Structure formats: structure tokens, C-alpha cells
PDB file of C-alpha atoms in Angstrom:
ATOM      1  CA  UNK A   1     339.263  15.430 -12.209  1.00 90.00           C
ATOM      2  CA  UNK A   2     341.208  18.720 -12.502  1.00 98.00           C
ATOM      3  CA  UNK A   3     342.695  21.148  -9.992  1.00 98.00           C
ATOM      4  CA  UNK A   4     343.981  24.445 -11.392  1.00 98.00           C
ATOM      5  CA  UNK A   5     346.213  26.471  -9.082  1.00 98.00           C
ATOM      6  CA  UNK A   6     347.026  30.161  -8.825  1.00 96.00           C
ATOM      7  CA  UNK A   7     345.528  33.559  -9.360  1.00 95.00           C
ATOM      8  CA  UNK A   8     341.842  34.473  -9.532  1.00 96.00           C
ATOM      9  CA  UNK A   9     341.321  38.124 -10.362  1.00 95.00           C
ATOM     10  CA  UNK A  10     339.358  40.717 -12.271  1.00 93.00           C
ATOM     11  CA  UNK A  11     340.444  41.863 -15.736  1.00 88.00           C
ATOM     12  CA  UNK A  12     339.508  45.536 -16.006  1.00 89.00           C
ATOM     13  CA  UNK A  13     339.221  46.445 -19.700  1.00 85.00           C
ATOM     14  CA  UNK A  14     340.123  50.097 -20.144  1.00 85.00           C
ATOM     15  CA  UNK A  15     339.212  52.362 -23.052  1.00 82.00           C
ATOM     16  CA  UNK A  16     338.965  56.129 -23.565  1.00 81.00           C
ATOM     17  CA  UNK A  17     335.860  57.678 -22.117  1.00 79.00           C
ATOM     18  CA  UNK A  18     333.086  58.465 -24.588  1.00 77.00           C
ATOM     19  CA  UNK A  19     331.577  61.009 -22.198  1.00 70.00           C
ATOM     20  CA  UNK A  20     333.450  64.014 -23.553  1.00 71.00           C
ATOM     21  CA  UNK A  21     336.314  63.945 -21.046  1.00 79.00           C
ATOM     22  CA  UNK A  22     339.553  63.726 -23.085  1.00 78.00           C
ATOM     23  CA  UNK A  23     341.449  62.403 -20.049  1.00 82.00           C
ATOM     24  CA  UNK A  24     338.800  60.028 -18.791  1.00 84.00           C
ATOM     25  CA  UNK A  25     338.507  56.279 -19.217  1.00 82.00           C
ATOM     26  CA  UNK A  26     335.735  53.729 -18.933  1.00 85.00           C
ATOM     27  CA  UNK A  27     336.388  50.395 -17.271  1.00 85.00           C
ATOM     28  CA  UNK A  28     334.560  47.098 -17.785  1.00 87.00           C
ATOM     29  CA  UNK A  29     335.519  44.356 -15.332  1.00 88.00           C
ATOM     30  CA  UNK A  30     335.336  40.639 -16.099  1.00 88.00           C
ATOM     31  CA  UNK A  31     336.528  37.595 -14.156  1.00 92.00           C
ATOM     32  CA  UNK A  32     340.030  36.487 -15.141  1.00 91.00           C
ATOM     33  CA  UNK A  33     343.348  35.008 -14.109  1.00 93.00           C
ATOM     34  CA  UNK A  34     344.928  32.182 -16.074  1.00 95.00           C
ATOM     35  CA  UNK A  35     344.096  29.337 -13.629  1.00 97.00           C
ATOM     36  CA  UNK A  36     340.488  30.492 -13.243  1.00 97.00           C
ATOM     37  CA  UNK A  37     340.155  30.942 -17.012  1.00 96.00           C
ATOM     38  CA  UNK A  38     341.299  27.358 -17.470  1.00 97.00           C
ATOM     39  CA  UNK A  39     338.915  26.112 -14.814  1.00 97.00           C
ATOM     40  CA  UNK A  40     336.081  27.852 -16.668  1.00 97.00           C
ATOM     41  CA  UNK A  41     337.087  26.230 -19.958  1.00 97.00           C
ATOM     42  CA  UNK A  42     337.373  22.777 -18.420  1.00 98.00           C
ATOM     43  CA  UNK A  43     333.984  23.134 -16.734  1.00 98.00           C
ATOM     44  CA  UNK A  44     332.359  24.270 -19.977  1.00 98.00           C
ATOM     45  CA  UNK A  45     333.828  21.208 -21.671  1.00 98.00           C
ATOM     46  CA  UNK A  46     331.963  19.058 -19.155  1.00 97.00           C
ATOM     47  CA  UNK A  47     334.688  18.292 -16.619  1.00 98.00           C
ATOM     48  CA  UNK A  48     334.786  18.293 -12.836  1.00 97.00           C
ATOM     49  CA  UNK A  49     337.228  21.063 -11.881  1.00 98.00           C
ATOM     50  CA  UNK A  50     338.372  22.790  -8.694  1.00 98.00           C
ATOM     51  CA  UNK A  51     340.498  25.883  -8.067  1.00 98.00           C
ATOM     52  CA  UNK A  52     343.232  26.079  -5.430  1.00 98.00           C
ATOM     53  CA  UNK A  53     343.917  29.670  -4.394  1.00 98.00           C
ATOM     54  CA  UNK A  54     343.180  32.319  -1.816  1.00 98.00           C
ATOM     55  CA  UNK A  55     340.040  34.357  -2.489  1.00 98.00           C
ATOM     56  CA  UNK A  56     339.422  37.715  -0.863  1.00 98.00           C
ATOM     57  CA  UNK A  57     336.464  38.452   1.349  1.00 98.00           C
ATOM     58  CA  UNK A  58     336.033  41.785  -0.452  1.00 97.00           C
ATOM     59  CA  UNK A  59     333.296  42.546  -2.985  1.00 97.00           C
ATOM     60  CA  UNK A  60     335.381  41.311  -5.910  1.00 96.00           C
ATOM     61  CA  UNK A  61     336.129  38.081  -4.071  1.00 97.00           C
ATOM     62  CA  UNK A  62     332.449  37.478  -3.384  1.00 98.00           C
ATOM     63  CA  UNK A  63     331.759  37.945  -7.076  1.00 97.00           C
ATOM     64  CA  UNK A  64     334.536  35.481  -7.910  1.00 97.00           C
ATOM     65  CA  UNK A  65     332.912  32.843  -5.702  1.00 98.00           C
ATOM     66  CA  UNK A  66     329.521  33.542  -7.283  1.00 98.00           C
ATOM     67  CA  UNK A  67     331.069  33.194 -10.722  1.00 97.00           C
ATOM     68  CA  UNK A  68     332.615  29.865  -9.781  1.00 98.00           C
ATOM     69  CA  UNK A  69     329.342  28.552  -8.385  1.00 98.00           C
ATOM     70  CA  UNK A  70     327.430  29.642 -11.485  1.00 97.00           C
ATOM     71  CA  UNK A  71     329.960  27.856 -13.724  1.00 97.00           C
ATOM     72  CA  UNK A  72     330.277  24.606 -11.744  1.00 97.00           C
ATOM     73  CA  UNK A  73     333.826  25.324 -10.552  1.00 98.00           C
ATOM     74  CA  UNK A  74     334.386  23.910  -7.075  1.00 98.00           C
ATOM     75  CA  UNK A  75     335.854  26.179  -4.387  1.00 97.00           C
ATOM     76  CA  UNK A  76     336.602  23.319  -1.969  1.00 97.00           C
ATOM     77  CA  UNK A  77     340.337  24.105  -2.141  1.00 98.00           C
ATOM     78  CA  UNK A  78     339.897  27.893  -1.921  1.00 98.00           C
ATOM     79  CA  UNK A  79     341.061  29.680   1.229  1.00 98.00           C
ATOM     80  CA  UNK A  80     339.205  32.787   2.427  1.00 98.00           C
ATOM     81  CA  UNK A  81     341.419  35.824   3.091  1.00 97.00           C
ATOM     82  CA  UNK A  82     341.060  39.467   4.099  1.00 97.00           C
ATOM     83  CA  UNK A  83     343.628  40.724   1.575  1.00 97.00           C
ATOM     84  CA  UNK A  84     342.171  42.482  -1.500  1.00 98.00           C
ATOM     85  CA  UNK A  85     341.525  40.885  -4.885  1.00 97.00           C
ATOM     86  CA  UNK A  86     344.153  41.215  -7.605  1.00 96.00           C
ATOM     87  CA  UNK A  87     343.145  43.577 -10.425  1.00 94.00           C
ATOM     88  CA  UNK A  88     344.561  43.555 -13.968  1.00 89.00           C
ATOM     89  CA  UNK A  89     344.100  46.629 -16.135  1.00 88.00           C
ATOM     90  CA  UNK A  90     343.909  45.500 -19.772  1.00 83.00           C
ATOM     91  CA  UNK A  91     344.224  47.566 -22.941  1.00 83.00           C
ATOM     92  CA  UNK A  92     344.204  45.992 -26.390  1.00 79.00           C
ATOM     93  CA  UNK A  93     345.810  47.279 -29.586  1.00 80.00           C
ATOM     94  CA  UNK A  94     344.310  47.266 -33.076  1.00 75.00           C
ATOM     95  CA  UNK A  95     345.185  43.571 -33.523  1.00 77.00           C
ATOM     96  CA  UNK A  96     343.507  42.562 -30.266  1.00 72.00           C
ATOM     97  CA  UNK A  97     346.829  41.913 -28.497  1.00 78.00           C
ATOM     98  CA  UNK A  98     346.550  42.856 -24.807  1.00 77.00           C
ATOM     99  CA  UNK A  99     348.886  44.824 -22.571  1.00 81.00           C
ATOM    100  CA  UNK A 100     348.520  44.520 -18.811  1.00 81.00           C
ATOM    101  CA  UNK A 101     349.063  46.569 -15.668  1.00 87.00           C
ATOM    102  CA  UNK A 102     348.539  44.184 -12.757  1.00 90.00           C
ATOM    103  CA  UNK A 103     347.952  45.291  -9.186  1.00 92.00           C
ATOM    104  CA  UNK A 104     349.047  42.288  -7.108  1.00 93.00           C
ATOM    105  CA  UNK A 105     351.023  43.663  -4.170  1.00 93.00           C
ATOM    106  CA  UNK A 106     349.671  42.089  -0.979  1.00 95.00           C
ATOM    107  CA  UNK A 107     346.615  40.614  -2.667  1.00 97.00           C
ATOM    108  CA  UNK A 108     344.910  37.396  -1.613  1.00 97.00           C
ATOM    109  CA  UNK A 109     345.951  35.063  -4.411  1.00 97.00           C
ATOM    110  CA  UNK A 110     349.545  36.311  -4.307  1.00 96.00           C
ATOM    111  CA  UNK A 111     349.891  35.879  -0.518  1.00 97.00           C
ATOM    112  CA  UNK A 112     349.374  32.136  -0.147  1.00 97.00           C
ATOM    113  CA  UNK A 113     351.329  30.278   2.528  1.00 97.00           C
ATOM    114  CA  UNK A 114     352.364  26.682   3.145  1.00 98.00           C
ATOM    115  CA  UNK A 115     349.508  26.341   5.629  1.00 97.00           C
ATOM    116  CA  UNK A 116     347.048  26.855   2.742  1.00 98.00           C
ATOM    117  CA  UNK A 117     348.105  23.593   1.055  1.00 98.00           C
ATOM    118  CA  UNK A 118     345.190  21.151   1.265  1.00 95.00           C
ATOM    119  CA  UNK A 119     345.736  17.818   2.940  1.00 89.00           C
ATOM    120  CA  UNK A 120     343.667  14.973   1.577  1.00 90.00           C
ATOM    121  CA  UNK A 121     342.535  15.575  -2.003  1.00 95.00           C
ATOM    122  CA  UNK A 122     339.321  14.240  -3.453  1.00 93.00           C
ATOM    123  CA  UNK A 123     340.224  10.881  -5.056  1.00 94.00           C
ATOM    124  CA  UNK A 124     338.429  11.978  -8.219  1.00 93.00           C
ATOM    125  CA  UNK A 125     341.015  14.734  -8.773  1.00 95.00           C
ATOM    126  CA  UNK A 126     343.846  13.265 -10.800  1.00 95.00           C
ATOM    127  CA  UNK A 127     345.418  16.238 -12.638  1.00 97.00           C
ATOM    128  CA  UNK A 128     347.008  19.346 -11.117  1.00 98.00           C
ATOM    129  CA  UNK A 129     347.808  22.383 -13.263  1.00 98.00           C
ATOM    130  CA  UNK A 130     350.236  25.179 -12.400  1.00 96.00           C
ATOM    131  CA  UNK A 131     351.184  28.289 -14.300  1.00 93.00           C
ATOM    132  CA  UNK A 132     351.289  32.057 -14.584  1.00 94.00           C
ATOM    133  CA  UNK A 133     352.558  34.626 -12.135  1.00 94.00           C
ATOM    134  CA  UNK A 134     351.204  33.245  -8.836  1.00 95.00           C
ATOM    135  CA  UNK A 135     353.502  30.245  -9.391  1.00 97.00           C
ATOM    136  CA  UNK A 136     356.509  32.612  -9.503  1.00 97.00           C
ATOM    137  CA  UNK A 137     355.575  35.492  -7.192  1.00 95.00           C
ATOM    138  CA  UNK A 138     356.454  34.802  -3.568  1.00 95.00           C
ATOM    139  CA  UNK A 139     355.116  33.722  -1.153  1.00 96.00           C
ATOM    140  CA  UNK A 140     352.367  32.086  -3.247  1.00 97.00           C
ATOM    141  CA  UNK A 141     354.824  30.540  -5.674  1.00 97.00           C
ATOM    142  CA  UNK A 142     356.580  28.562  -2.965  1.00 98.00           C
ATOM    143  CA  UNK A 143     353.286  27.129  -1.675  1.00 98.00           C
ATOM    144  CA  UNK A 144     351.992  26.238  -5.146  1.00 98.00           C
ATOM    145  CA  UNK A 145     355.220  24.584  -6.247  1.00 98.00           C
ATOM    146  CA  UNK A 146     355.364  22.586  -3.015  1.00 98.00           C
ATOM    147  CA  UNK A 147     351.740  21.492  -3.487  1.00 98.00           C
ATOM    148  CA  UNK A 148     352.595  20.125  -6.929  1.00 98.00           C
ATOM    149  CA  UNK A 149     355.725  18.365  -5.688  1.00 98.00           C
ATOM    150  CA  UNK A 150     353.849  16.735  -2.807  1.00 97.00           C
ATOM    151  CA  UNK A 151     351.358  15.225  -5.241  1.00 97.00           C
ATOM    152  CA  UNK A 152     353.583  14.535  -8.254  1.00 97.00           C
ATOM    153  CA  UNK A 153     353.856  10.808  -7.549  1.00 96.00           C
ATOM    154  CA  UNK A 154     350.090  10.312  -7.533  1.00 96.00           C
ATOM    155  CA  UNK A 155     348.802  13.060  -9.857  1.00 97.00           C
ATOM    156  CA  UNK A 156     349.484  14.116 -13.438  1.00 98.00           C
ATOM    157  CA  UNK A 157     351.078  17.590 -13.376  1.00 98.00           C
ATOM    158  CA  UNK A 158     350.710  20.116 -16.199  1.00 98.00           C
ATOM    159  CA  UNK A 159     352.559  23.426 -16.436  1.00 98.00           C
ATOM    160  CA  UNK A 160     352.387  26.637 -18.483  1.00 98.00           C
ATOM    161  CA  UNK A 161     354.774  29.471 -17.471  1.00 97.00           C
ATOM    162  CA  UNK A 162     352.513  32.155 -19.033  1.00 95.00           C
ATOM    163  CA  UNK A 163     355.134  34.856 -18.424  1.00 96.00           C
ATOM    164  CA  UNK A 164     353.942  38.241 -17.124  1.00 93.00           C
ATOM    165  CA  UNK A 165     356.949  40.530 -16.693  1.00 93.00           C
ATOM    166  CA  UNK A 166     354.626  43.312 -15.571  1.00 90.00           C
ATOM    167  CA  UNK A 167     354.228  41.371 -12.289  1.00 93.00           C
ATOM    168  CA  UNK A 168     357.676  39.785 -11.955  1.00 95.00           C
ATOM    169  CA  UNK A 169     359.974  41.883 -14.184  1.00 95.00           C
ATOM    170  CA  UNK A 170     363.150  39.880 -13.584  1.00 97.00           C
ATOM    171  CA  UNK A 171     363.618  36.998 -16.023  1.00 97.00           C
ATOM    172  CA  UNK A 172     365.578  34.730 -13.690  1.00 97.00           C
ATOM    173  CA  UNK A 173     362.629  33.789 -11.396  1.00 98.00           C
ATOM    174  CA  UNK A 174     360.644  32.668 -14.446  1.00 98.00           C
ATOM    175  CA  UNK A 175     363.546  30.564 -15.693  1.00 97.00           C
ATOM    176  CA  UNK A 176     364.208  29.090 -12.243  1.00 98.00           C
ATOM    177  CA  UNK A 177     360.527  28.197 -11.756  1.00 98.00           C
ATOM    178  CA  UNK A 178     360.352  26.572 -15.190  1.00 97.00           C
ATOM    179  CA  UNK A 179     363.516  24.565 -14.552  1.00 97.00           C
ATOM    180  CA  UNK A 180     362.155  23.527 -11.132  1.00 98.00           C
ATOM    181  CA  UNK A 181     358.800  22.297 -12.458  1.00 98.00           C
ATOM    182  CA  UNK A 182     359.858  20.585 -15.697  1.00 97.00           C
ATOM    183  CA  UNK A 183     361.029  17.376 -13.935  1.00 97.00           C
ATOM    184  CA  UNK A 184     357.586  16.771 -12.379  1.00 98.00           C
ATOM    185  CA  UNK A 185     355.403  17.856 -15.308  1.00 98.00           C
ATOM    186  CA  UNK A 186     353.702  15.320 -17.541  1.00 98.00           C
ATOM    187  CA  UNK A 187     352.616  17.964 -20.074  1.00 98.00           C
ATOM    188  CA  UNK A 188     354.161  21.382 -20.617  1.00 98.00           C
ATOM    189  CA  UNK A 189     352.917  24.259 -22.752  1.00 98.00           C
ATOM    190  CA  UNK A 190     354.646  27.554 -23.456  1.00 98.00           C
ATOM    191  CA  UNK A 191     354.118  30.256 -26.049  1.00 98.00           C
ATOM    192  CA  UNK A 192     356.887  31.310 -28.398  1.00 97.00           C
ATOM    193  CA  UNK A 193     356.709  34.719 -26.658  1.00 96.00           C
ATOM    194  CA  UNK A 194     357.313  33.040 -23.275  1.00 97.00           C
ATOM    195  CA  UNK A 195     360.342  31.203 -24.601  1.00 98.00           C
ATOM    196  CA  UNK A 196     361.744  34.356 -26.185  1.00 97.00           C
ATOM    197  CA  UNK A 197     361.877  35.786 -22.665  1.00 97.00           C
ATOM    198  CA  UNK A 198     362.902  32.756 -20.601  1.00 97.00           C
ATOM    199  CA  UNK A 199     365.340  31.165 -23.062  1.00 96.00           C
ATOM    200  CA  UNK A 200     366.313  33.907 -25.548  1.00 95.00           C
ATOM    201  CA  UNK A 201     368.289  33.025 -28.648  1.00 90.00           C
ATOM    202  CA  UNK A 202     367.276  29.359 -28.429  1.00 94.00           C
ATOM    203  CA  UNK A 203     365.045  27.683 -31.027  1.00 97.00           C
ATOM    204  CA  UNK A 204     361.705  26.474 -29.709  1.00 97.00           C
ATOM    205  CA  UNK A 205     362.701  22.919 -30.623  1.00 97.00           C
ATOM    206  CA  UNK A 206     365.414  23.174 -27.972  1.00 98.00           C
ATOM    207  CA  UNK A 207     362.820  23.836 -25.283  1.00 98.00           C
ATOM    208  CA  UNK A 208     360.712  20.919 -26.456  1.00 98.00           C
ATOM    209  CA  UNK A 209     363.730  18.642 -26.204  1.00 98.00           C
ATOM    210  CA  UNK A 210     364.596  20.075 -22.767  1.00 98.00           C
ATOM    211  CA  UNK A 211     361.088  19.374 -21.421  1.00 98.00           C
ATOM    212  CA  UNK A 212     360.968  15.853 -22.840  1.00 98.00           C
ATOM    213  CA  UNK A 213     364.423  14.989 -21.515  1.00 98.00           C
ATOM    214  CA  UNK A 214     363.324  16.291 -18.095  1.00 97.00           C
ATOM    215  CA  UNK A 215     360.489  13.764 -18.125  1.00 96.00           C
ATOM    216  CA  UNK A 216     357.450  15.280 -19.820  1.00 97.00           C
ATOM    217  CA  UNK A 217     355.331  13.070 -22.055  1.00 98.00           C
ATOM    218  CA  UNK A 218     354.198  16.030 -24.187  1.00 98.00           C
ATOM    219  CA  UNK A 219     355.576  19.517 -24.779  1.00 98.00           C
ATOM    220  CA  UNK A 220     353.625  22.144 -26.715  1.00 98.00           C
ATOM    221  CA  UNK A 221     354.844  25.492 -28.027  1.00 98.00           C
ATOM    222  CA  UNK A 222     352.065  27.751 -29.287  1.00 98.00           C
ATOM    223  CA  UNK A 223     352.824  30.281 -32.015  1.00 97.00           C
ATOM    224  CA  UNK A 224     349.794  32.574 -31.997  1.00 93.00           C
ATOM    225  CA  UNK A 225     348.024  32.606 -35.382  1.00 93.00           C
ATOM    226  CA  UNK A 226     350.597  30.139 -36.746  1.00 96.00           C
ATOM    227  CA  UNK A 227     349.332  27.254 -34.618  1.00 97.00           C
ATOM    228  CA  UNK A 228     351.601  25.084 -32.502  1.00 98.00           C
ATOM    229  CA  UNK A 229     354.569  22.732 -32.490  1.00 98.00           C
ATOM    230  CA  UNK A 230     354.079  19.609 -30.356  1.00 98.00           C
ATOM    231  CA  UNK A 231     356.620  17.008 -29.329  1.00 98.00           C
ATOM    232  CA  UNK A 232     356.177  13.727 -27.458  1.00 98.00           C
ATOM    233  CA  UNK A 233     358.491  11.475 -25.482  1.00 97.00           C
ATOM    234  CA  UNK A 234     358.211   8.747 -28.125  1.00 96.00           C
ATOM    235  CA  UNK A 235     360.087  10.944 -30.610  1.00 96.00           C
ATOM    236  CA  UNK A 236     357.256  12.528 -32.591  1.00 97.00           C
ATOM    237  CA  UNK A 237     357.328  16.230 -33.497  1.00 98.00           C
ATOM    238  CA  UNK A 238     354.311  17.637 -35.315  1.00 98.00           C
ATOM    239  CA  UNK A 239     353.196  21.054 -36.483  1.00 98.00           C
ATOM    240  CA  UNK A 240     349.538  22.045 -36.187  1.00 98.00           C
ATOM    241  CA  UNK A 241     348.373  25.026 -38.298  1.00 97.00           C
ATOM    242  CA  UNK A 242     346.386  27.919 -36.886  1.00 95.00           C
ATOM    243  CA  UNK A 243     342.784  28.803 -37.697  1.00 94.00           C
ATOM    244  CA  UNK A 244     341.735  32.045 -39.346  1.00 91.00           C
ATOM    245  CA  UNK A 245     339.168  33.928 -37.285  1.00 92.00           C
ATOM    246  CA  UNK A 246     337.898  37.463 -36.841  1.00 92.00           C
ATOM    247  CA  UNK A 247     339.963  38.434 -33.785  1.00 92.00           C
ATOM    248  CA  UNK A 248     338.297  40.584 -31.128  1.00 90.00           C
ATOM    249  CA  UNK A 249     341.177  40.103 -28.694  1.00 88.00           C
ATOM    250  CA  UNK A 250     343.554  37.321 -27.717  1.00 89.00           C
ATOM    251  CA  UNK A 251     342.912  37.436 -23.965  1.00 87.00           C
ATOM    252  CA  UNK A 252     342.651  33.868 -22.685  1.00 92.00           C
ATOM    253  CA  UNK A 253     343.702  32.203 -25.941  1.00 95.00           C
ATOM    254  CA  UNK A 254     346.674  30.421 -24.367  1.00 96.00           C
ATOM    255  CA  UNK A 255     344.576  29.350 -21.396  1.00 97.00           C
ATOM    256  CA  UNK A 256     341.995  27.959 -23.791  1.00 98.00           C
ATOM    257  CA  UNK A 257     344.623  25.988 -25.701  1.00 98.00           C
ATOM    258  CA  UNK A 258     345.942  24.430 -22.509  1.00 98.00           C
ATOM    259  CA  UNK A 259     342.481  23.664 -21.096  1.00 98.00           C
ATOM    260  CA  UNK A 260     341.436  22.031 -24.370  1.00 98.00           C
ATOM    261  CA  UNK A 261     344.618  19.941 -24.420  1.00 98.00           C
ATOM    262  CA  UNK A 262     343.971  18.800 -20.851  1.00 98.00           C
ATOM    263  CA  UNK A 263     340.370  17.943 -21.728  1.00 98.00           C
ATOM    264  CA  UNK A 264     341.578  15.919 -24.701  1.00 98.00           C
ATOM    265  CA  UNK A 265     343.958  13.901 -22.520  1.00 97.00           C
ATOM    266  CA  UNK A 266     341.167  13.176 -20.045  1.00 96.00           C
ATOM    267  CA  UNK A 267     338.815  12.123 -22.835  1.00 97.00           C
ATOM    268  CA  UNK A 268     341.499   9.677 -23.981  1.00 96.00           C
ATOM    269  CA  UNK A 269     342.048   8.415 -20.401  1.00 95.00           C
ATOM    270  CA  UNK A 270     345.652   9.582 -20.774  1.00 95.00           C
ATOM    271  CA  UNK A 271     346.142  11.806 -17.694  1.00 94.00           C
ATOM    272  CA  UNK A 272     348.907   9.598 -16.375  1.00 92.00           C
ATOM    273  CA  UNK A 273     352.672   9.652 -16.850  1.00 90.00           C
ATOM    274  CA  UNK A 274     353.613   7.294 -19.667  1.00 91.00           C
ATOM    275  CA  UNK A 275     350.130   7.261 -21.215  1.00 92.00           C
ATOM    276  CA  UNK A 276     349.949  10.839 -22.476  1.00 93.00           C
ATOM    277  CA  UNK A 277     352.813  10.267 -24.931  1.00 91.00           C
ATOM    278  CA  UNK A 278     350.635   7.837 -26.914  1.00 93.00           C
ATOM    279  CA  UNK A 279     347.842  10.251 -27.884  1.00 97.00           C
ATOM    280  CA  UNK A 280     347.245  11.556 -31.394  1.00 98.00           C
ATOM    281  CA  UNK A 281     349.188  14.840 -31.291  1.00 98.00           C
ATOM    282  CA  UNK A 282     347.648  16.245 -34.470  1.00 98.00           C
ATOM    283  CA  UNK A 283     344.126  15.534 -33.259  1.00 98.00           C
ATOM    284  CA  UNK A 284     344.822  17.020 -29.826  1.00 98.00           C
ATOM    285  CA  UNK A 285     346.509  20.095 -31.285  1.00 98.00           C
ATOM    286  CA  UNK A 286     343.757  20.693 -33.837  1.00 98.00           C
ATOM    287  CA  UNK A 287     341.113  20.467 -31.107  1.00 98.00           C
ATOM    288  CA  UNK A 288     343.022  22.985 -28.977  1.00 98.00           C
ATOM    289  CA  UNK A 289     343.622  25.366 -31.908  1.00 98.00           C
ATOM    290  CA  UNK A 290     339.892  25.429 -32.663  1.00 97.00           C
ATOM    291  CA  UNK A 291     339.083  26.161 -29.033  1.00 98.00           C
ATOM    292  CA  UNK A 292     341.613  29.012 -28.872  1.00 97.00           C
ATOM    293  CA  UNK A 293     340.333  30.492 -32.139  1.00 97.00           C
ATOM    294  CA  UNK A 294     336.825  30.683 -30.700  1.00 97.00           C
ATOM    295  CA  UNK A 295     338.104  32.554 -27.645  1.00 96.00           C
ATOM    296  CA  UNK A 296     339.927  35.019 -29.921  1.00 95.00           C
ATOM    297  CA  UNK A 297     336.627  35.760 -31.654  1.00 94.00           C
ATOM    298  CA  UNK A 298     335.104  36.828 -28.330  1.00 92.00           C
ATOM    299  CA  UNK A 299     335.845  39.679 -25.952  1.00 85.00           C
ATOM    300  CA  UNK A 300     337.933  38.660 -22.966  1.00 81.00           C
ATOM    301  CA  UNK A 301     338.507  35.162 -21.659  1.00 87.00           C
ATOM    302  CA  UNK A 302     335.131  33.786 -22.731  1.00 92.00           C
ATOM    303  CA  UNK A 303     336.158  30.168 -23.227  1.00 96.00           C
ATOM    304  CA  UNK A 304     334.056  27.860 -25.428  1.00 97.00           C
ATOM    305  CA  UNK A 305     331.952  24.882 -24.491  1.00 97.00           C
ATOM    306  CA  UNK A 306     332.587  21.434 -25.929  1.00 97.00           C
ATOM    307  CA  UNK A 307     329.597  21.923 -28.233  1.00 97.00           C
ATOM    308  CA  UNK A 308     331.090  25.226 -29.483  1.00 96.00           C
ATOM    309  CA  UNK A 309     334.365  23.504 -30.348  1.00 97.00           C
ATOM    310  CA  UNK A 310     332.745  20.556 -32.060  1.00 95.00           C
ATOM    311  CA  UNK A 311     330.553  22.891 -34.134  1.00 95.00           C
ATOM    312  CA  UNK A 312     333.440  25.159 -35.171  1.00 92.00           C
ATOM    313  CA  UNK A 313     334.200  24.839 -38.893  1.00 82.00           C
ATOM    314  CA  UNK A 314     336.804  27.576 -39.283  1.00 72.00           C
TER     315      UNK A 314
END
């Protein structure tokens, strides 16, 4: 049903060492990367999902493949590579908000080429998702964007810029990529933080209008604890409130929101241009907010199952 495209990496959570060394740190590594996080969430919600990326043959890459197998994420579109695995060093502040240092130079998932683009796709796979830094960082970005364009006439495309200036510090590539992908996307999500970087000094409503005019059925802007603003091509604009939760960290919250929104569309048989605009935006947004709140209550990108979301009472 779903193909998520882009980076697959290890998030290395860093904290001061408790071993008596004032300059030491301890590191706890967990599987991460926005597209792989979303694949995990979609699989836990009961969906067929595949990942399109390069995966290293190193020890981290082998663990990534094991993780995917253990979580029913297909690697049929993954390309084996000798480059190392991308690593993201993560530190969180007292509110749980993460800061990243990402080591991506010459790594497998950031070195994709046109020759990696799969030919015939499984006919069961009807939605393709792009987003985050592998979609912008060359050469992978060129291959991923071309993959989406090649399949835009037959597949529902979703997009989330998920800006990471620590990887691509210049703003213009993020803006150019967003402008390039909006015309083929059926559903777009961005955070208010993303938009403050890509389109500064513009209200978030302006981005929603821009995406809908470009051809999207649905455009979502998430606002952290304040929920989300969602617009549709039939003229609706709704606000969905956030959910109060004991925040451990916010790693993976945006990925969870997008994965839950994609699951909702699939459950409504609306993963097709022209159909998505007819869904209940409040119901979809509330479902996604609940899912993201659960992830915030957990350490790292530990996305919830469908049963977790349905049982969540706020």
C-alpha cells in the first residue's frame, strides 16, 4: 500500500556520562530517520509498507534490515551499498525538544543515484511518500524526486519537507524542493517551524492556499502542542486542538502525525487524487494528534499501534 522514501539511520541519544568523567558522554542508539519512522508507524497501524532507500552493508545497516524485518517493513525497494550508515546525534532540552548533529557526508541513504530507482512497482503499492533531508540533499534528492514524478500519474504522492538545516543549511534548496514537489502532491504536511524557515514572514494560511492551488487535495500545518490547521481543496479550513500529555521528547512526533494521516486516508479508501479532499478533516486531524501525543510520551520515535491510538483517552 505505502512506499516511504529517503533516509534510514540511527538516532544516537547523547547525555552526560554518569561514570564520574565530567567530559564524558553516554550514547544510546535507536533506529530512526523520518521515512523509516513513518514506515514503522504505518506497519504498526496494520498496513503493508515498503521503504525505498540505500542501506549500508555495515553493522548499523544490518541492524536496520533486522529492524525492518521484525516490524513487517518490506525492504524490496532497498538497495545494498558499501557506504556507511547515516548517524544523527540527538540531545533534548528540558521540554523534550531535540537538537541534532547529523553525520551524512557520503553515507548510503544520501548517495542514491538514478540507477537505484525501481522499475515495476508492486501493484498493491498505491501511495508514495517523500520528505526530510534525503529529498533535498544531492545526489539522493534528485533520484527521489524523479521517482515520485515518474509515478505521480498512477500513485498518490504525499510530502513533508521536515526541514533539517543541520544537514542542508541553505534555505533555498528546501524552498526549491518544496516548490518542485507541491504540483504532484495529493497531501502535504509541514510544521509551523518548517514554514518559518522556508517561507518566513508569511502566515501559515498562505502556505495552505499555495499547496491547494498547486493541486493538493489536503494541506496540513502542525503547530506542536497547539494541534494543527488543515485545509482541503473543496474550501474547508479547520483547526484541530492538541492533546495534553507528559512529554518525554518530541522525536518522531511529526512523522507520527503524517503516518496517522496517511493511514486514515487509506482506511477511508481515499488515497487517490480528487478523493482525499472529501474526508472528514476534523476526524483525520484528531486521529493524527492522538497518535503524535502518544509518541511524545515515549522516548525516541516509538510510534504507536492502531490499538494504542484507539485506546488513547487524553
